CSV table of C-alpha atoms in Angstrom, one decimal:
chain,number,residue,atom,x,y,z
A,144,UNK,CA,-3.9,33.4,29.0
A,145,UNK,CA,-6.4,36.3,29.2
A,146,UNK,CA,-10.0,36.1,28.2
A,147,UNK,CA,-12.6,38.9,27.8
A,148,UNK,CA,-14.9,39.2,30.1
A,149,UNK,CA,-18.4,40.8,29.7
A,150,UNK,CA,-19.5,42.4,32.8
A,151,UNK,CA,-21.8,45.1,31.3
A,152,UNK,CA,-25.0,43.1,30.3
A,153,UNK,CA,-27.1,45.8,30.7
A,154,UNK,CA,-25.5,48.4,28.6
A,155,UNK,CA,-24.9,45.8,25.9
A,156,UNK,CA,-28.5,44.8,26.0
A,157,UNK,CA,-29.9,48.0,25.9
A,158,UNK,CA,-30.0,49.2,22.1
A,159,UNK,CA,-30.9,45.2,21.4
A,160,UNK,CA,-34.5,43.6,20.6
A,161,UNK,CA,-34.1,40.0,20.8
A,162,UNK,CA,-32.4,37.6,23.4
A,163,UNK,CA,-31.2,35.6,21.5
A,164,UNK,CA,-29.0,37.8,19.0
A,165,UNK,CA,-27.5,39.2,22.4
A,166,UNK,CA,-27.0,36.0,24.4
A,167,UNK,CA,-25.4,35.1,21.2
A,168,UNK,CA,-22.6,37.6,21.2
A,169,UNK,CA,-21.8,37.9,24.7
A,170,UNK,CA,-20.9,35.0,25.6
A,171,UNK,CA,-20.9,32.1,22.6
A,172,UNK,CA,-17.8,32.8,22.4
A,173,UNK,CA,-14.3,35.1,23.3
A,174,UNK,CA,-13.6,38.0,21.6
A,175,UNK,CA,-10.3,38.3,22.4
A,176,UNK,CA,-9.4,35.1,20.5
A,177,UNK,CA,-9.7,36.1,17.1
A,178,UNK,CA,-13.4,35.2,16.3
A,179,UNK,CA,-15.3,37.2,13.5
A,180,UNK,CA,-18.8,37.5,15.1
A,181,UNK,CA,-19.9,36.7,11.7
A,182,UNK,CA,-19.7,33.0,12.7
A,183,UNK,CA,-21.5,32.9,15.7
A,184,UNK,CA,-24.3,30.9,15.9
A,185,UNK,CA,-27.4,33.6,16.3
A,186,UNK,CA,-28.8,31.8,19.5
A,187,UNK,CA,-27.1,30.5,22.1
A,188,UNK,CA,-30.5,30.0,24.4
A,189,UNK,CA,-32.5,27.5,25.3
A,190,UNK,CA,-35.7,27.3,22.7
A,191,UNK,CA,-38.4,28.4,25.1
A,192,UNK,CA,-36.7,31.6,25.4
A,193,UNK,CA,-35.3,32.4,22.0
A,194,UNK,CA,-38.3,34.8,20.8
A,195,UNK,CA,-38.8,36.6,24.3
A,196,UNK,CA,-38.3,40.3,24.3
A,197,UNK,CA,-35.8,42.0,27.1
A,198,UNK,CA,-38.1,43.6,29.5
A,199,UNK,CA,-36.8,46.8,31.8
A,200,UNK,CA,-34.8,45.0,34.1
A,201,UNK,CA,-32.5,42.9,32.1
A,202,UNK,CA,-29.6,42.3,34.8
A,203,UNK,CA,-29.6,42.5,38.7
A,204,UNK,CA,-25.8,42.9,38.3
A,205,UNK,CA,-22.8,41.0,39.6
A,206,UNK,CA,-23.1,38.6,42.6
A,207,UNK,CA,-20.9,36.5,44.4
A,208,UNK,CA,-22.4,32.8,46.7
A,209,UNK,CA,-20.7,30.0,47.9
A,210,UNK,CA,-19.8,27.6,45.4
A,211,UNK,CA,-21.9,24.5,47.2
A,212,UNK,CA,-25.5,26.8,45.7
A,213,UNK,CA,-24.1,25.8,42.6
A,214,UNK,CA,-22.9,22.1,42.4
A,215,UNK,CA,-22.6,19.1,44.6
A,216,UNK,CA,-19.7,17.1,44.7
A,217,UNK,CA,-17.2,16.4,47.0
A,218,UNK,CA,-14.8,19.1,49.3
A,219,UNK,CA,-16.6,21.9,47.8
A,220,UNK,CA,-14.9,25.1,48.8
A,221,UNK,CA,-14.5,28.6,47.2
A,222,UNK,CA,-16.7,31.2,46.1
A,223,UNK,CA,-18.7,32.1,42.4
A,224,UNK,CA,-19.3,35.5,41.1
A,225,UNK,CA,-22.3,35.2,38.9
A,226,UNK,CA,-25.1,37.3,37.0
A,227,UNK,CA,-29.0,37.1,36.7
A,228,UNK,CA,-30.9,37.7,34.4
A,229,UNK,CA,-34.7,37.9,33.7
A,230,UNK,CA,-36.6,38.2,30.5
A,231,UNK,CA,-40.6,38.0,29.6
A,232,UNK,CA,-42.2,37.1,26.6
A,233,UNK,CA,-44.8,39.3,24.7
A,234,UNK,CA,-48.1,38.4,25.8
A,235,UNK,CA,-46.8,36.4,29.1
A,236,UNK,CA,-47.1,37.7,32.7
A,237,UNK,CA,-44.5,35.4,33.9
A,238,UNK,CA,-41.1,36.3,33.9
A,239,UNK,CA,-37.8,33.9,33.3
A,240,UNK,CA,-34.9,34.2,35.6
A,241,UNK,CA,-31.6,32.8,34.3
A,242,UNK,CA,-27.9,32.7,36.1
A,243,UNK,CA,-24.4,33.1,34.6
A,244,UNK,CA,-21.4,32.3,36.5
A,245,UNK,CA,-19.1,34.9,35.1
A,246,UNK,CA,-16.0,34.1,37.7
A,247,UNK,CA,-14.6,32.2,40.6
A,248,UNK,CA,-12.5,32.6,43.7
A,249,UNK,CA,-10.9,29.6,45.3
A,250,UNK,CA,-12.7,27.1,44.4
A,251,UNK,CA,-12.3,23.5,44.9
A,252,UNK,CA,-14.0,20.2,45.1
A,253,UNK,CA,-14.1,16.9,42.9
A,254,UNK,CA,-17.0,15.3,40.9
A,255,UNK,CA,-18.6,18.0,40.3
A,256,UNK,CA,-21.9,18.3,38.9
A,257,UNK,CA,-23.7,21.8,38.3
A,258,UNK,CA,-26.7,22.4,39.3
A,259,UNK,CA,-29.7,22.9,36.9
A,260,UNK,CA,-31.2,25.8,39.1
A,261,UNK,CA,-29.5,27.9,42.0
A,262,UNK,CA,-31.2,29.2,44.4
A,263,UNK,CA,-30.4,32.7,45.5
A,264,UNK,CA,-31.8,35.0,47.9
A,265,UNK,CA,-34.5,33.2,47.8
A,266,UNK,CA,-35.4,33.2,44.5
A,267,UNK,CA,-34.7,30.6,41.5
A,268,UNK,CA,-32.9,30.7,39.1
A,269,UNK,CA,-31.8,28.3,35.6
A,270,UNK,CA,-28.4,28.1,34.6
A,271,UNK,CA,-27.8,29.3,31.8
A,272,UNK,CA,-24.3,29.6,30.8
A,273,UNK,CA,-20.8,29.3,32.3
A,274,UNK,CA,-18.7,32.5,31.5
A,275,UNK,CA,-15.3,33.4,29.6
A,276,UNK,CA,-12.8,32.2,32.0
A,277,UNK,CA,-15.1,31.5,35.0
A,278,UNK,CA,-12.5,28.7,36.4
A,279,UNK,CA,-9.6,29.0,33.9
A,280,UNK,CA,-6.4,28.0,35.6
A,281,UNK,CA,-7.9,25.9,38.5
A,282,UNK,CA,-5.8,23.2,39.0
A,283,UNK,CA,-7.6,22.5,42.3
A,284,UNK,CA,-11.1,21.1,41.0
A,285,UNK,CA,-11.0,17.6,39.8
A,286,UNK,CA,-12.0,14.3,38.5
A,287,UNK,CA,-15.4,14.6,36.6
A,288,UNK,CA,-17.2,17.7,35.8
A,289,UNK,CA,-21.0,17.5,34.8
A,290,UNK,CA,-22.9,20.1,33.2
A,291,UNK,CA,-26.9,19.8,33.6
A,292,UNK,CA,-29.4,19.9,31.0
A,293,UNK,CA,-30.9,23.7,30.4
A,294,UNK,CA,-26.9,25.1,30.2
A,295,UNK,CA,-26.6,26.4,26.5
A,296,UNK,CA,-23.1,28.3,26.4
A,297,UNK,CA,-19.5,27.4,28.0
A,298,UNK,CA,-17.4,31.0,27.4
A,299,UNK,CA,-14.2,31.1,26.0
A,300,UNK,CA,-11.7,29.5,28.3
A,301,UNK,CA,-14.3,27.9,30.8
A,302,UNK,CA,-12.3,25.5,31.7
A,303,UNK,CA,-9.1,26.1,30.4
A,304,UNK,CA,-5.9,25.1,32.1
A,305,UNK,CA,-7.7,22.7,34.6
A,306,UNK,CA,-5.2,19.7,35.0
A,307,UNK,CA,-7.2,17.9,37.4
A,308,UNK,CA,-10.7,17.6,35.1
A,309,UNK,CA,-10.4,13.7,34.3
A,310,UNK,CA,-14.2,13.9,31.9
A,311,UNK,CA,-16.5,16.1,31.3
A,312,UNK,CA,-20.3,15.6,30.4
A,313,UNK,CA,-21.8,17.7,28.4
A,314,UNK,CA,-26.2,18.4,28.2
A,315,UNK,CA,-28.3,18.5,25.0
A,316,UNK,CA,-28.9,21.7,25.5
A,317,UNK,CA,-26.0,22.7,24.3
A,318,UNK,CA,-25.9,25.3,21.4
A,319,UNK,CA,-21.8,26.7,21.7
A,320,UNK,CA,-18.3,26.0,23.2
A,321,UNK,CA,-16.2,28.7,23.5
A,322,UNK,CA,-12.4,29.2,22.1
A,323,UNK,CA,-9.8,27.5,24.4
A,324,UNK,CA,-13.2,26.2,26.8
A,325,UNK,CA,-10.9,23.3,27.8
A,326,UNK,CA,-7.6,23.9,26.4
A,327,UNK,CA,-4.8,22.7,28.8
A,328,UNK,CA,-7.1,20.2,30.3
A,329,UNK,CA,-4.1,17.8,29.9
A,330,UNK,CA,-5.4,15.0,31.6
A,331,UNK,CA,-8.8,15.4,29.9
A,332,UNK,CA,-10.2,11.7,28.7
A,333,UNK,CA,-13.0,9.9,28.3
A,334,UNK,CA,-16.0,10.7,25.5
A,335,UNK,CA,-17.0,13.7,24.4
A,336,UNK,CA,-20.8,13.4,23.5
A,337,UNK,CA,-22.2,16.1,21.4
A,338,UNK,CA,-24.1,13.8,19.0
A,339,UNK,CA,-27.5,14.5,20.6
A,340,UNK,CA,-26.7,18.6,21.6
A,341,UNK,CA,-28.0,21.5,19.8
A,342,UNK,CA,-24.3,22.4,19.4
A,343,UNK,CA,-23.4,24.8,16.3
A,344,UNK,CA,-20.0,26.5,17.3
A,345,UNK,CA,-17.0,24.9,18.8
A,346,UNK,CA,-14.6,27.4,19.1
A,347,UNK,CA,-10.5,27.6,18.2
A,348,UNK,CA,-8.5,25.5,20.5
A,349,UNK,CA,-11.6,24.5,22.2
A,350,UNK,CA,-9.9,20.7,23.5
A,351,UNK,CA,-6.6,21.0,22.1
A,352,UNK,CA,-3.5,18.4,23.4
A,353,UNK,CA,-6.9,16.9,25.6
A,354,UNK,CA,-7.0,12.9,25.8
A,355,UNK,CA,-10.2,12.5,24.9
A,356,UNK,CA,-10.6,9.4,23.2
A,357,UNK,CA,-13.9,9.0,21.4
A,358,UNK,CA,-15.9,12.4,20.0
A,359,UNK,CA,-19.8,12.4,18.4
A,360,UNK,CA,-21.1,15.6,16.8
A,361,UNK,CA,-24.3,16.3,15.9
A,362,UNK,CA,-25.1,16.1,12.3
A,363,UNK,CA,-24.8,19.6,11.2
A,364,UNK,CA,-23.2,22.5,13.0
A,365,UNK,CA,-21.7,25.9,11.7
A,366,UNK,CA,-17.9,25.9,12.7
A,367,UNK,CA,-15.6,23.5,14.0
A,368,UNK,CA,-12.6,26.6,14.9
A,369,UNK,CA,-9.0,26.1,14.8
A,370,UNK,CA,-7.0,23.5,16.1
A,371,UNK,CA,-9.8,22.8,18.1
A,372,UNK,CA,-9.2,19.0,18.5
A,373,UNK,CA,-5.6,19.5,17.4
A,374,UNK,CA,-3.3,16.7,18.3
A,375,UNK,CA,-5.6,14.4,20.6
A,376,UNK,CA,-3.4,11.6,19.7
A,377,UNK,CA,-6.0,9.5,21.8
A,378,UNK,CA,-8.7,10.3,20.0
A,379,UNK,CA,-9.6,7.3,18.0
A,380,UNK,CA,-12.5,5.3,15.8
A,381,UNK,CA,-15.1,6.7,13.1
A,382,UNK,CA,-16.2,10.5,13.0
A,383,UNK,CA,-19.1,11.9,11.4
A,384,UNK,CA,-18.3,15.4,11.3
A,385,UNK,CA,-21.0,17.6,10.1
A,386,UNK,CA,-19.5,20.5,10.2
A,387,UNK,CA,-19.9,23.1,7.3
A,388,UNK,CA,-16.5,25.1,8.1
A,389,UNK,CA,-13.3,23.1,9.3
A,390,UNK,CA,-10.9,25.2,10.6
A,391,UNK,CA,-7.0,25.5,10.1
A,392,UNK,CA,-5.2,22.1,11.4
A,393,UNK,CA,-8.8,21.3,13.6
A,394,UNK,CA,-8.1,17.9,13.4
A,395,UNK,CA,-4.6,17.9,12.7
A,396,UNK,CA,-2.2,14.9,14.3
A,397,UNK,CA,-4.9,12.9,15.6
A,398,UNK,CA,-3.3,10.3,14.2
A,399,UNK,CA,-5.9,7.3,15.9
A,400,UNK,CA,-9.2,8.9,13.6
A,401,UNK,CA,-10.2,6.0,10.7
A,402,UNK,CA,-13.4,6.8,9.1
A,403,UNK,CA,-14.2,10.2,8.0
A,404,UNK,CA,-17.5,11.5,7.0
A,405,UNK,CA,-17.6,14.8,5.6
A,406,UNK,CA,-20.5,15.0,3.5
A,407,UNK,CA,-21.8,18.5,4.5
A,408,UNK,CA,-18.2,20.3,4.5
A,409,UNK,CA,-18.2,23.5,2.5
A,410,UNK,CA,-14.9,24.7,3.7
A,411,UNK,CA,-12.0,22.5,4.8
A,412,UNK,CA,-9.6,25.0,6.2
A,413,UNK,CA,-5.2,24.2,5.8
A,414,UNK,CA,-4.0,21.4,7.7
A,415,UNK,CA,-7.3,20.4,9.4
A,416,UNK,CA,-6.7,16.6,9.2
A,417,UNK,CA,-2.6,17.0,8.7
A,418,UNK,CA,-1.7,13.7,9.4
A,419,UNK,CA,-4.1,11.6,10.0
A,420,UNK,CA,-2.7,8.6,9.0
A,421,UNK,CA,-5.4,6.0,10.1
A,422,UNK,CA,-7.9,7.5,8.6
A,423,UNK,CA,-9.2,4.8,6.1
A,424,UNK,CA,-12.1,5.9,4.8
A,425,UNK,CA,-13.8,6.6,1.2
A,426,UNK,CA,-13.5,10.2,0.9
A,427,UNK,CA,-16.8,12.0,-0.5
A,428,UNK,CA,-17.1,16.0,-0.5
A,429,UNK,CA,-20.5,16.7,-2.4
A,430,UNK,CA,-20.8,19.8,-1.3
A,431,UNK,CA,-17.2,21.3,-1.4
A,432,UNK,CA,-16.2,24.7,-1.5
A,433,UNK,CA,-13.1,25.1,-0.6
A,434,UNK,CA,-10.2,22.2,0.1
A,435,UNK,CA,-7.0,24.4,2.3
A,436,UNK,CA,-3.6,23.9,1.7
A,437,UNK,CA,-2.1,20.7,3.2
A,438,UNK,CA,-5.6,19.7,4.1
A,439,UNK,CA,-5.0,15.9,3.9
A,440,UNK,CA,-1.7,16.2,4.2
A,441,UNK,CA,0.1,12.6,4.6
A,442,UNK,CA,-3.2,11.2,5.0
A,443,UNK,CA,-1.8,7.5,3.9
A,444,UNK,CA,-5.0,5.7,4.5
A,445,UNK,CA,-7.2,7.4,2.4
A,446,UNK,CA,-8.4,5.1,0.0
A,447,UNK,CA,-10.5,6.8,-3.1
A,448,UNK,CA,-11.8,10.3,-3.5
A,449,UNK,CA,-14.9,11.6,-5.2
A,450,UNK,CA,-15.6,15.5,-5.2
A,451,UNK,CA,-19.1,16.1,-7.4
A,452,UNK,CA,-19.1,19.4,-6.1
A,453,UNK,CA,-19.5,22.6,-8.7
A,454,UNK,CA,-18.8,25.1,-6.2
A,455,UNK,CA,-15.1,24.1,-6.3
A,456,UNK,CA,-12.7,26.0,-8.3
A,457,UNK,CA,-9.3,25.4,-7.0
A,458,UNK,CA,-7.8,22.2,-5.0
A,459,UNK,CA,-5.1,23.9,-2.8
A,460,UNK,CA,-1.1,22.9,-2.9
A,461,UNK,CA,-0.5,19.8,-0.9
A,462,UNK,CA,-4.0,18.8,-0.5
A,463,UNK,CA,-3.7,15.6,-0.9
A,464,UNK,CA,0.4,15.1,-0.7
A,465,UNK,CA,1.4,11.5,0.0
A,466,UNK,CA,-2.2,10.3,0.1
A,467,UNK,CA,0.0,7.1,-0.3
A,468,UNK,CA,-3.9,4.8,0.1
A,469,UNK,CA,-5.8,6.7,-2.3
A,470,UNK,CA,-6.2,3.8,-5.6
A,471,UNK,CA,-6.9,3.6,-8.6
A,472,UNK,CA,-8.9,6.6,-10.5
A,473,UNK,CA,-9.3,9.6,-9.3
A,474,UNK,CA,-12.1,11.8,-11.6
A,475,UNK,CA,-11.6,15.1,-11.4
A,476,UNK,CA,-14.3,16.4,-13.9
A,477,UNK,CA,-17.0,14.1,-12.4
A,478,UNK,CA,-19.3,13.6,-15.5
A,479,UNK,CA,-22.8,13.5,-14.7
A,480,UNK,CA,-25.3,12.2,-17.4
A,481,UNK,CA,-22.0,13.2,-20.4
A,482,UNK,CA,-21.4,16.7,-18.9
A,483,UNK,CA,-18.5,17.4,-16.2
A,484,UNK,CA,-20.2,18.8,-12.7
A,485,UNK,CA,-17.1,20.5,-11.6
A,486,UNK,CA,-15.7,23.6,-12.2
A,487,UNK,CA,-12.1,22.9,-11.3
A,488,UNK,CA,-9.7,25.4,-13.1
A,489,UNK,CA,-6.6,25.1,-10.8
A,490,UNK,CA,-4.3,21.7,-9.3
A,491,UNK,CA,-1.6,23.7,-6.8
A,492,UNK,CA,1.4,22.5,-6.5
A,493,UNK,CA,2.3,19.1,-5.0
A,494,UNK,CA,-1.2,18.4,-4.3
A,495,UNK,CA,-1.3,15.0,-5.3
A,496,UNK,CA,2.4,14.5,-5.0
A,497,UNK,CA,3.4,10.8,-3.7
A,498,UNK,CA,-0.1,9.1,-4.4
A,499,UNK,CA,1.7,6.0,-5.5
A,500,UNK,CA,-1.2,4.1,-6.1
A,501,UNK,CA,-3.9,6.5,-8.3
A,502,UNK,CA,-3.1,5.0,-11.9
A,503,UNK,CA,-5.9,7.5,-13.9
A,504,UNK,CA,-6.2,11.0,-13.7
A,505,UNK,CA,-9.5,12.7,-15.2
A,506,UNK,CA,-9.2,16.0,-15.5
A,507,UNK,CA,-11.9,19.2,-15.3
A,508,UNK,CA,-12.6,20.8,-18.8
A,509,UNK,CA,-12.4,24.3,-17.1
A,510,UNK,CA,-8.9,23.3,-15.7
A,511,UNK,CA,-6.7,26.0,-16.7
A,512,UNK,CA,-3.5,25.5,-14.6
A,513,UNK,CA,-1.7,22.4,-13.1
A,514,UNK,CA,1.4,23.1,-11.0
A,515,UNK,CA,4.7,21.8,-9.9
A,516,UNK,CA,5.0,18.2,-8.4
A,517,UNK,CA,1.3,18.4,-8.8
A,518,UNK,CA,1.5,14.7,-9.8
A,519,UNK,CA,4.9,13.8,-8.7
A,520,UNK,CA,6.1,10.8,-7.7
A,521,UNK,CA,2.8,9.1,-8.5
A,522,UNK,CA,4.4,5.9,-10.4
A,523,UNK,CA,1.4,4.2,-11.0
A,524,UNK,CA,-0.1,6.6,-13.1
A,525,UNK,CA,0.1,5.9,-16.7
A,526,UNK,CA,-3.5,7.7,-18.0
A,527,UNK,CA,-4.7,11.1,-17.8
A,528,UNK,CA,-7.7,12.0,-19.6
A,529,UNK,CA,-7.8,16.0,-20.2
A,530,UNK,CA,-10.4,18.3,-22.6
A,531,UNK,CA,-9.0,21.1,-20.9
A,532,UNK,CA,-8.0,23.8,-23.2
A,533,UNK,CA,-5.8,25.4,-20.1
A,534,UNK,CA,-2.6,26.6,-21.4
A,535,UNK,CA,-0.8,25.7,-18.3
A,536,UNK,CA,-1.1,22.0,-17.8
A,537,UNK,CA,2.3,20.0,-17.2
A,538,UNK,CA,2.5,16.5,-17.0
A,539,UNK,CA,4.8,14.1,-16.2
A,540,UNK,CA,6.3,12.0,-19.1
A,541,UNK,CA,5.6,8.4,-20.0
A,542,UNK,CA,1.5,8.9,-19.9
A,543,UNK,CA,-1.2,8.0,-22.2
């Protein structure tokens, strides 16, 4: 596994005016893994620095120290390559000088904690960010990594492939993790607490197959990427995920989740919780936009679902196939004061296929198509209220 790496700061900072859009798209996140720069978070600084202008000398260039200037821990060894860089803000004599460590060269050492500033020839320095692939496939380093509070941005495959990291701990500060930051971290455990961070972006793959057992995010962030907690079968307990974008199969197979809230969701990509069979929780998406295919796939412990959304126009084949928990009504036209909110005009196929339980179905007035299966095997259901004028609506026999 390859990463970009983005060793020409000053050329990329050159034609730019603000910090923080460049920070932003250097190193929030890896190129190479199929990220539209669209949805990167703008700023991936710390807050004191995000309206400072670049001054002259923007980087001093690549450098390589001892890794022991960077962390303490134990049987330190090896060798960082790293970057500075140094900014001023309009009106302010005093100039800011940041480090990035951009690589590594055998390097070893257990409980590890990074250092909040680095000294280097003499001169300070704040760390600010850990670069794409800066210790990816060190299976040397071990035990517990900690990251120190001032660090906003972990590159895309940071960490990724390094079997020995047993936790990690993660600062406030915190504003994006790259794609595949700890992928292949297979004996990855422990919490991952983001609750408090300033976290907006976590990336595709980010701690996918970890065994990270219990995850807090803050309450609103931008993207949760692609399979980036996929199958963490350890991952267990309630979830407030306040994410606004869900990626394809983010959550999928972590089979231990139980309470889901996703009350700020706008877009729930396919598959992202595939399988989660423990979830248990009331399902509410005010604020929907989108529902993927297979999104709550075999979700049996879903127990009732209530989409008031008007932004919604379609619920995706599969959605919601063998949602074998969800009981009793499920309104689909969600009247508000005698008038429907939703704008439903399409049911795919098989998307509420095997919800044994649901025994009424209220349908949108703007639904215009319903399709295959989408109802099948549901053998409690015996009502389905419909104003609809859709020419396309099939229903099973035997219903009032």
């Amino acid at each position: 596994m390859r990463f970009m790496k983005n060793k020409k700061i000053k050329l990329l900072l050159g034609s730019l005016t603000t910090l923080s859009a460049t920070f932003g798209t250097i190193y929030s996140i890896s190129h190479s893994a199929n990220f539209n720069r669209d949805n990167v978070a703008t700023s991936s600084l710390d807050t004191d620095i995000d309206t400072f202008k670049l001054t002259s000398s923007v980087s001093n260039g690549d450098g390589i120290d001892v890794f022991s200037q960077f962390v303490s821990g134990t049987n330190i060894g090896g060798s960082v390559r790293y970057q500075t860089l140094q900014y001023k803000k309009d009106g302010d004599p005093a100039e800011k000088s940041y480090v990035i460590i951009t690589g590594s060269e055998n390097v070893t050492g257990s409980t590890i904690s990074f250092n909040s500033e680095v000294v280097l020839a003499g001169k300070s320095y704040k760390l600010l960010g850990i670069g794409d692939s800066a210790f990816a496939n060190n299976t040397v380093i071990s035990g517990a990594i900690s990251l120190p509070e001032g660090l906003t941005s972990i590159g895309g495959g940071a960490f990724y492939g390094c079997t020995g990291i047993t936790s990690v701990t993660l600062p406030k500060t915190l504003k994006s993790i790259g794609t595949h930051a700890f992928y292949q971290c297979t004996n990855l455990t422990g919490t991952i607490a983001l609750g408090s961070s300033k976290v907006s972006l976590i990336g595709d793959y980010a701690f996918k197959s970890t065994k990270i057992t219990t995850l807090t995010l803050p309450d609103k962030l931008d993207l949760i990427g692609k399979q980036a907690f996929y199958s963490c079968t350890s991952l267990a307990g309630d979830i407030q995920i306040g994410a606004s974008k869900i990626g394809d199969s983010a959550f999928e197979g972590c089979n231990r989740i139980r309470g889901l809230d996703l009350n700020n969701a706008k877009e729930i990509g396919k598959r992202a919780f595939y399988g989660c069979t423990a979830a248990t929780s009331q399902l509410s998406l005010p604020d929907i936009e989108k529902i993927g295919e297979s999104a709550f796939y075999n979700c049996s412990g879903l127990t009732s679902l209530k989409i008031t959304s008007s932004k919604l126009t379609e619920i995706s084949n599969e959605a919601f196939y063998n949602c074998s928990g969800l009981t009793g009504e499920i309104d689909l036209a969600c009247f508000d004061s005698g008038a429907p909110t939703t704008k439903i005009t399409k049911i795919g196929e098989s998307a509420f296929s095997g919800c044994s339980k649901i025994t009424k179905v209220i349908l949108p007035n703007k639904l215009e198509t319903i399709g295959k299966s989408a109802f099948y095997n549901c053998t409690a259901l015996v009502t389905v209220t419909s104003n609809s004028t859709g020419t396309d609506l099939y229903f099973p026999s035997g219903l009032k």
